[in-house]
Coordinates of C-alpha atoms in Angstrom, one line a residue:
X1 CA 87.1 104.0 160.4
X2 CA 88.7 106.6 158.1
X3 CA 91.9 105.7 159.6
X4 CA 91.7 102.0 158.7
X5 CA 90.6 103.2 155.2
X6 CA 93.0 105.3 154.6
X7 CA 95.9 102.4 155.8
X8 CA 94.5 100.0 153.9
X9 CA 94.6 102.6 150.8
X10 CA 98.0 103.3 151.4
X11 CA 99.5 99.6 151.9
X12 CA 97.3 98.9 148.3
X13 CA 98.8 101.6 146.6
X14 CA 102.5 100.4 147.9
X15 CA 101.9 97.0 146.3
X16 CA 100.4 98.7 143.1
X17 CA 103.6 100.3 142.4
X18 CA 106.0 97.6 143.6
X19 CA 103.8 95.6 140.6
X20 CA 104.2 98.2 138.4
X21 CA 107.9 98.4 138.3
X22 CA 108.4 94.5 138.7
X23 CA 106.1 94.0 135.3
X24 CA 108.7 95.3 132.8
X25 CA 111.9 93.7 134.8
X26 CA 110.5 90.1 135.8
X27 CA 107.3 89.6 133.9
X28 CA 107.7 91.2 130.4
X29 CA 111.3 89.4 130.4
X30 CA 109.0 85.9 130.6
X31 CA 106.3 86.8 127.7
X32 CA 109.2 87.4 125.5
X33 CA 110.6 83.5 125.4
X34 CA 109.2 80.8 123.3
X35 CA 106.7 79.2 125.7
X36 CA 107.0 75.5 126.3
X37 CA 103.4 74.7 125.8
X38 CA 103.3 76.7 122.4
X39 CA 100.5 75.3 120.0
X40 CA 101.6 73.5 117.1
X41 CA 101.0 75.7 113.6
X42 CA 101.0 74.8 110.2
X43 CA 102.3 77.6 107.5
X44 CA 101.0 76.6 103.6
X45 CA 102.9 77.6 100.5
X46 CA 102.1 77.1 96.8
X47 CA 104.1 77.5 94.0
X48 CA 102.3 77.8 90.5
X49 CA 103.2 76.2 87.1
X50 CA 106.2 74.7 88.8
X51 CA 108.8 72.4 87.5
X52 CA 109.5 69.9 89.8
X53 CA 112.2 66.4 89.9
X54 CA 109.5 63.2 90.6
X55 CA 110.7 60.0 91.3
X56 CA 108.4 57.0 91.1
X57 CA 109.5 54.0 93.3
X58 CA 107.5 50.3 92.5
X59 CA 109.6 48.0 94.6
X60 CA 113.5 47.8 93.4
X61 CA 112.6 50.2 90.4
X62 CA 112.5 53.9 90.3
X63 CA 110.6 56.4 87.5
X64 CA 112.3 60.0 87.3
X65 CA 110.8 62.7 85.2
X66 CA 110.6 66.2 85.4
X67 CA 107.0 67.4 85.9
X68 CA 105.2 70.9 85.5
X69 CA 102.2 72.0 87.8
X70 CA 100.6 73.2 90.8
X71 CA 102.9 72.4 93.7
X72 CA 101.3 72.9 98.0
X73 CA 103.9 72.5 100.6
X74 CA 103.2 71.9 104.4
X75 CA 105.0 72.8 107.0
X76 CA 104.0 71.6 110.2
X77 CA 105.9 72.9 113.8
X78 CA 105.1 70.7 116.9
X79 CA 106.7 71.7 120.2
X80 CA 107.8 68.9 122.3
X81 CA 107.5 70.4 126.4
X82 CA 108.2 66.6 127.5
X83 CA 111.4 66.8 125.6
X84 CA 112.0 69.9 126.7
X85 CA 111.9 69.2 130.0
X86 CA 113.9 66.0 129.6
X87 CA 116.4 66.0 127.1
X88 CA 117.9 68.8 127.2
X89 CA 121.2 68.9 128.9
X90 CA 121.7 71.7 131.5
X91 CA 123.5 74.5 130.0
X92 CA 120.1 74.6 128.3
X93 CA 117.3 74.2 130.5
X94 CA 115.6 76.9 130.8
X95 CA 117.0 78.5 127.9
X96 CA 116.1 76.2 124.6
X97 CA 112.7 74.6 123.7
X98 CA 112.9 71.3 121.5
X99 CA 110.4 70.9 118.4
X100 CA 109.4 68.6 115.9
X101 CA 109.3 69.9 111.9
X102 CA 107.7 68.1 109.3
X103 CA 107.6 69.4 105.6
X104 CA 105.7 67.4 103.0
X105 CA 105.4 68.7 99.7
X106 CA 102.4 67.5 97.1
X107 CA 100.8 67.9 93.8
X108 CA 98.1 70.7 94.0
X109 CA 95.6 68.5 91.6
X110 CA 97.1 65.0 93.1
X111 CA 97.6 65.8 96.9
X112 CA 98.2 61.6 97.1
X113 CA 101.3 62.3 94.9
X114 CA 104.4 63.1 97.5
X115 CA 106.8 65.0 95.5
X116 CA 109.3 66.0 98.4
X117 CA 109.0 65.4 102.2
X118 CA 111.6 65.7 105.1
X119 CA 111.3 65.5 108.7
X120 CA 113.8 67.1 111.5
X121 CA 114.2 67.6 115.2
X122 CA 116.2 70.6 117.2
X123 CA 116.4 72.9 119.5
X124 CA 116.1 76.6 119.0
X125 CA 116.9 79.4 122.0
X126 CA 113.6 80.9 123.6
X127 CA 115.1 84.3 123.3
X128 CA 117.1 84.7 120.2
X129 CA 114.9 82.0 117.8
X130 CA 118.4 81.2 116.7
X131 CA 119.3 77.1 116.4
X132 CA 120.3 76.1 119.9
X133 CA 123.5 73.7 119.8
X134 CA 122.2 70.0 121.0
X135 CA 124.1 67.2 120.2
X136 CA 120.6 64.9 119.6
X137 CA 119.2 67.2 116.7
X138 CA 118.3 65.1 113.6
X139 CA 117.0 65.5 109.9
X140 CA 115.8 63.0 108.2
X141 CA 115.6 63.8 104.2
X142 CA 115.5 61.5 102.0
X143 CA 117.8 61.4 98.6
X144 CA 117.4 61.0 95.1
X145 CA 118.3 57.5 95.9
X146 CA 116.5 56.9 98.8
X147 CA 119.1 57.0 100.7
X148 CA 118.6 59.1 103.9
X149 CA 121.6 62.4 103.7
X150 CA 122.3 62.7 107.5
X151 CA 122.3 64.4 110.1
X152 CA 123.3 68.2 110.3
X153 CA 124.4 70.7 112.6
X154 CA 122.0 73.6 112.8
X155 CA 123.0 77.5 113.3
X156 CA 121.3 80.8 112.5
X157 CA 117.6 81.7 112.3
X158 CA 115.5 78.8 110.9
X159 CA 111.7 79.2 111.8
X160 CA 111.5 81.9 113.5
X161 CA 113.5 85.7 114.6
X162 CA 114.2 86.8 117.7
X163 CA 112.3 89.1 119.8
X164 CA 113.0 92.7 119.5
X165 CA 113.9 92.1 116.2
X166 CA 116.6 94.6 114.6
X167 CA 116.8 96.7 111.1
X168 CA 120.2 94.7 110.7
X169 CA 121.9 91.4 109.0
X170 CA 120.9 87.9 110.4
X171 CA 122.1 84.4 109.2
X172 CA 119.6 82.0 107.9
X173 CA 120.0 78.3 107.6
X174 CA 119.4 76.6 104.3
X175 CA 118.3 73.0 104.7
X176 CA 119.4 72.2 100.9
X177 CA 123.4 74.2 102.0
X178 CA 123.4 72.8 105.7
X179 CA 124.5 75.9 106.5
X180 CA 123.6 79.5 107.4
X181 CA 124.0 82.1 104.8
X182 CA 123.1 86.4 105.6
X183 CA 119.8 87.7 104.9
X184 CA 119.9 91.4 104.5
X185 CA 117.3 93.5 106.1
X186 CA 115.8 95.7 103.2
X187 CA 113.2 97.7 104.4
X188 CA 109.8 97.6 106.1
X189 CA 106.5 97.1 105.0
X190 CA 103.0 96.9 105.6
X191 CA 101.3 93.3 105.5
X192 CA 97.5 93.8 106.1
X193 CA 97.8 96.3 108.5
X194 CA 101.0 95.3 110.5
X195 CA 104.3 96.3 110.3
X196 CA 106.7 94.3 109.0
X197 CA 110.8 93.7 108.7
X198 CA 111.9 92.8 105.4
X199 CA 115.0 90.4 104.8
X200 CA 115.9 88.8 101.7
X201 CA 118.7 85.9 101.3
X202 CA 120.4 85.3 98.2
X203 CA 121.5 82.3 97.5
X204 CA 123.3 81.9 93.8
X205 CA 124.7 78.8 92.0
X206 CA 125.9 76.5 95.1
X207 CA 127.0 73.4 94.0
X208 CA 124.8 70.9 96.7
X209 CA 126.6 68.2 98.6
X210 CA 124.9 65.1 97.0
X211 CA 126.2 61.7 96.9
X212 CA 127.8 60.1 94.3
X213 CA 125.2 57.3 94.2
X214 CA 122.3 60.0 93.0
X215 CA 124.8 62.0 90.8
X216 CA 124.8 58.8 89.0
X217 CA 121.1 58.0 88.6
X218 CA 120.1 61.3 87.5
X219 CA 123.5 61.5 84.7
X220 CA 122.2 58.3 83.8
X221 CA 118.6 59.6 83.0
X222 CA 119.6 63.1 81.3
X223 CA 123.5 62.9 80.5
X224 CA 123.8 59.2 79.4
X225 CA 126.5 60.3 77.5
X226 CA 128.3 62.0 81.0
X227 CA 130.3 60.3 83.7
X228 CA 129.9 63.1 86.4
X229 CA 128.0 65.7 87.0
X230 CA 126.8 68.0 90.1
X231 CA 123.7 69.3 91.1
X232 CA 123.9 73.9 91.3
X233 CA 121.4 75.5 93.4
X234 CA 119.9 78.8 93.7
X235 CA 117.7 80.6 95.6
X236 CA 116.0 84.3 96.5
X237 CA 114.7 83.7 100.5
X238 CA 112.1 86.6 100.9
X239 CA 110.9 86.4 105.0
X240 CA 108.9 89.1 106.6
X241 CA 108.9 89.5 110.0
X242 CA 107.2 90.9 113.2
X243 CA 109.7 93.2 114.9
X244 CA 108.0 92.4 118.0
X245 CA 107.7 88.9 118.4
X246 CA 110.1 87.9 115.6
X247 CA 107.5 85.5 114.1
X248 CA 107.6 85.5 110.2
X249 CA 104.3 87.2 108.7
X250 CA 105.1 86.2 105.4
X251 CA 107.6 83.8 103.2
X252 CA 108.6 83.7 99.5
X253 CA 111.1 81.4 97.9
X254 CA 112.6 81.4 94.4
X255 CA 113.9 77.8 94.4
X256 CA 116.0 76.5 90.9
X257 CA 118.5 73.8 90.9
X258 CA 119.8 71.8 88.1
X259 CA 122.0 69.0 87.0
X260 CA 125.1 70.0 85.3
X261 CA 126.9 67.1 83.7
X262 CA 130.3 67.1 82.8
X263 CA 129.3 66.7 79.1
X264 CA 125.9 67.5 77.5
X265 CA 122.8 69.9 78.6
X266 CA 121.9 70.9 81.7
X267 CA 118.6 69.9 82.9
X268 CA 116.6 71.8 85.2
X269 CA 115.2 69.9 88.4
X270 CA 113.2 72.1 89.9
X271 CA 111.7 75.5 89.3
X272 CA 109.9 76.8 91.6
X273 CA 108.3 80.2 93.4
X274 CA 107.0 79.5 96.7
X275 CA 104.5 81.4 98.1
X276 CA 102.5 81.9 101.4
X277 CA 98.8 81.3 100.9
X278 CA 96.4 84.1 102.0
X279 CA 95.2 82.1 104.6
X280 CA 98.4 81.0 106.2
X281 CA 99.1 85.5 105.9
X282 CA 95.9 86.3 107.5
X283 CA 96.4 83.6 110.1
X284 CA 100.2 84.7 111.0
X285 CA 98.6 88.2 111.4
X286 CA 96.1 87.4 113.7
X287 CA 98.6 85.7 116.0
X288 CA 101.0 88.7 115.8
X289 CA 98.7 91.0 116.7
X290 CA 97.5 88.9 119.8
X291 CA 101.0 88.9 121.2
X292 CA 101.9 92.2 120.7
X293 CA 98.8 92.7 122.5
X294 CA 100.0 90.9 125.3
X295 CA 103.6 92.0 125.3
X296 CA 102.6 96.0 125.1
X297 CA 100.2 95.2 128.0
X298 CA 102.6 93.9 130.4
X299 CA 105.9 96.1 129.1
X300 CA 104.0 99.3 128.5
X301 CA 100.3 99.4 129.5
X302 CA 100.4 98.0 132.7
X303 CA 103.1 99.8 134.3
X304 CA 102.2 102.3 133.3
X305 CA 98.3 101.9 134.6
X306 CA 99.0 100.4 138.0
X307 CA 101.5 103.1 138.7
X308 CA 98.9 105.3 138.6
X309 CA 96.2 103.5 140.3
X310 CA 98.8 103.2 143.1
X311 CA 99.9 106.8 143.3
X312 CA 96.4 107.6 143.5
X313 CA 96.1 105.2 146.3
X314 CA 98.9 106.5 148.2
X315 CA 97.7 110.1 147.8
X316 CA 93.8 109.7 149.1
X317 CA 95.3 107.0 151.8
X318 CA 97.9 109.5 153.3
X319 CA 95.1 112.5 153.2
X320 CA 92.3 110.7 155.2
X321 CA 95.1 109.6 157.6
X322 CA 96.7 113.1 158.0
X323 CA 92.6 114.8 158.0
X324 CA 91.7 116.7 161.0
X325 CA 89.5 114.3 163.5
X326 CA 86.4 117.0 163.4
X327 CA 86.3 117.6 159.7
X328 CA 85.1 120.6 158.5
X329 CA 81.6 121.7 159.4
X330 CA 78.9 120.4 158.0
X331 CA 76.3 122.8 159.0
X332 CA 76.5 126.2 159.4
X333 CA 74.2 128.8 161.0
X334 CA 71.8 130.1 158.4
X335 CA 70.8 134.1 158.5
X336 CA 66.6 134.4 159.1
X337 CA 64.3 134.4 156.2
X338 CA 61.7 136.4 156.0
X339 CA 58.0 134.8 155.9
X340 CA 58.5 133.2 152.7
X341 CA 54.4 133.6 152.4
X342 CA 54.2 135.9 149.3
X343 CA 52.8 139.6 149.9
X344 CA 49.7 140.7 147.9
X345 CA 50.2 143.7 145.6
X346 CA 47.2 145.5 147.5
X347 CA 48.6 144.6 150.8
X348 CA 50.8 146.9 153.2
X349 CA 54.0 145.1 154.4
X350 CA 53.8 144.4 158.0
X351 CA 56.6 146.8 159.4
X352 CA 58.9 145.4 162.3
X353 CA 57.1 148.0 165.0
X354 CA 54.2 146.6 164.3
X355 CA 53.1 144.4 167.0
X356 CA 49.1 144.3 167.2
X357 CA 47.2 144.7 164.2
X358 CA 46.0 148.7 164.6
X359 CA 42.0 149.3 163.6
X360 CA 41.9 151.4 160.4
X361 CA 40.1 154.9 160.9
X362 CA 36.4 154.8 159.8
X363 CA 34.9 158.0 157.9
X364 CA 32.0 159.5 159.2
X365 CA 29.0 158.2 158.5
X366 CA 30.3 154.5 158.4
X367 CA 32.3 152.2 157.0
X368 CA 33.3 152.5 153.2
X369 CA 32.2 150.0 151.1
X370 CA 32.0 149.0 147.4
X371 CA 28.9 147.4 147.9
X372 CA 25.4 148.8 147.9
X373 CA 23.3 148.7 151.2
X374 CA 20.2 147.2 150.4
X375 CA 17.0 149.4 151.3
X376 CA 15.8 149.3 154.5
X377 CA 12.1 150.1 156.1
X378 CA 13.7 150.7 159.5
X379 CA 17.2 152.7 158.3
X380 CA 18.6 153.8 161.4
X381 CA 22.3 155.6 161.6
X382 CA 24.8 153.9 163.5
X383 CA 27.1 156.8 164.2
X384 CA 27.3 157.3 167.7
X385 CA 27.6 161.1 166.8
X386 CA 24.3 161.4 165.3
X387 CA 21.6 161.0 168.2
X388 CA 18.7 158.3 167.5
X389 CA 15.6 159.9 167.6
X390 CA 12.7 157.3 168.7
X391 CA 8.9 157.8 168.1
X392 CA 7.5 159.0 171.2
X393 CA 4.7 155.6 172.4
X394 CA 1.6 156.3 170.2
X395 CA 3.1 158.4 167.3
X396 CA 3.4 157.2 164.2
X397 CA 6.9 157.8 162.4
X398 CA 7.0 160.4 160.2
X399 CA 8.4 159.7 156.5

């Protein structure tokens, strides 16, 4: 039986420690992709007091004004596993993960009113977060005209970092550029409780690709005088991010652009610090700490657990194989005890010689006792010594 047991210990702790040094070289290396059936999120930002480009469209005609208020933008991410699976050409199976972005920006006390709103479709590496190249990734933005600006070509980090992130320089893509510009890592911080990279993007009077068609409507409504004009964009890009998982924790952007005509005042078209709401913080922290959860438990924890249940396992299985058939002794012979029955203080101890109990000498004259003989009418002496002297028949005794 022990011999079975101790096999069957042995073969487990074999497999224990073949799993523990497979988790970190073929398991971990799978946690640390972009999963294909990743949930869709939705990140909320809000910008206060805000200046902000409106256009009003009834029919053929267009209202444009420059508002102040509240503004709430939404970004939504959908993965798309179907088109994943596919779409994508074969150099990237495997390797890239397709999703769906929609961005809608909205009055906070009018959410009906659409100030902004775009919608996009690419591919991003599972590893690196970085923009994948496909040839069918689209973004569909719509102009100051209405008329729709294009396709682009995406490159650099866009929604997300890779994992493993390092204290170093990356390239973010800017969707008003269409194209990726540095972001310079500046430090770490602490965002309720979890680390956090921080990487800021400066972006600083670009002149935006626009065309000539909404140069023209927006010189005619604040230049009349101009015949030309272009539209100069800045913008501070604050991300933080989980070193870990490379998902962003927390986003800022200091957005301004404004139309410079070649003759009169500038006006300013939007104004605006972007902010990620508490909610959309606490929620990105929550899901950062689940991962790294799982990550350290299949990199770190669990290696480092099994290999110890399966050393163990090894250990006890080769002892009970290798142990002696007969074991040790269980039993072994125990010295005699005395009679355990206690001795009286007034009580001689029985010496080993002793076999029969001797009779105790009695004194002359009889026994010795504490007690008093009652009296007696006939008192005679028992001691065989002392002769008994009878009344001879028809004498009385004499007292």
């Amino acid at each position: 039986m022990k011999l079975r047991v101790g096999a069957a210990l042995f073969g487990l702790g074999v497999l224990l420690l073949v799993f523990a040094a497979g988790l970190p070289f073929y398991v971990a290396p799978a946690v640390t992709k972009l999963p294909y059936d990743l949930e869709p999120t939705t990140s909320v930002a809000e910008a206060k007091n805000a200046k902000f480009l409106k256009i009003t469209r009834v029919g053929d005609s267009a209202t444009i004004e420059v508002q102040q208020g509240d503004l709430t933008s939404n970004v939504e991410v959908i993965p798309q596993p179907d088109d994943t699976k596919d779409r994508l050409p074969k150099d990237l199976k495997g390797e890239a993960v397709i999703w769906d972005v929609y961005q809608t920006v909205r009055r906070s006390d009018s959410p009906e009113v659409v100030v902004s709103q775009y919608s996009t479709e690419l591919a991003l590496d599972r590893i690196s977060g970085a923009a994948a190249s496909w040839k069918e990734q689209w973004l569909n933005e719509t102009g100051v005209d209405g008329t729709p600006v294009g396709n682009v070509k995406y490159s650099g980090q866009i929604y997300k970092f890779p994992f493993g992130t390092a204290k170093r320089d990356y390239q973010i893509f800017d969707r008003d550029l269409k194209r990726a510009t540095p972001a310079k890592f500046v430090g770490t911080e602490k965002i309720k409780g979890v680390e956090a990279y921080r990487f800021e993007q400066r972006i600083e009077n670009e002149v935006l690709a626009t065309p000539e068609s909404s140069i023209q409507t927006l010189v005619g409504k604040f230049a009349p005088g101009a015949t030309s004009g272009q539209i100069v964009y800045s913008n501070i890009r604050t991300v933080w991010v989980d070193p870990v998982t490379g998902s962003y924790v927390n986003v800022r952007e200091q957005q301004h652009k404004e139309l410079r005509p070649n003759t009169g005042t500038p006006t300013v078209l939007l104004d605006a610090d972007f902010n990620y709401t508490d909610d959309t913080v606490s929620r990105s922290v929550e899901t950062v700490k689940d991962n790294r959860f799982k990550i350290g438990l299949i990199s770190f924890w669990g290696p480092i657990v099994a290999g110890v249940l399966g050393l163990l396992a090894v250990v006890f299985g080769v002892w009970l194989v290798t142990r002696p058939e007969g074991g040790t002794a269980r039993h072994r012979a125990e010295p005699a005890v005395a009679d355990p029955t206690p001795t009286r203080v007034d009580q001689e101890p029985v010496r080993d010689t002793d076999t029969v109990e001797q009779p105790r000498p009695q004194p002359v004259g009889g026994p010795l006792t504490d007690e008093i003989p009652p009296a007696s009418t006939n008192w005679k002496s028992e001691d065989p010594t002392v002769p008994t002297q009878r009344p001879a028949p028809g004498e009385v005794e004499q007292r």
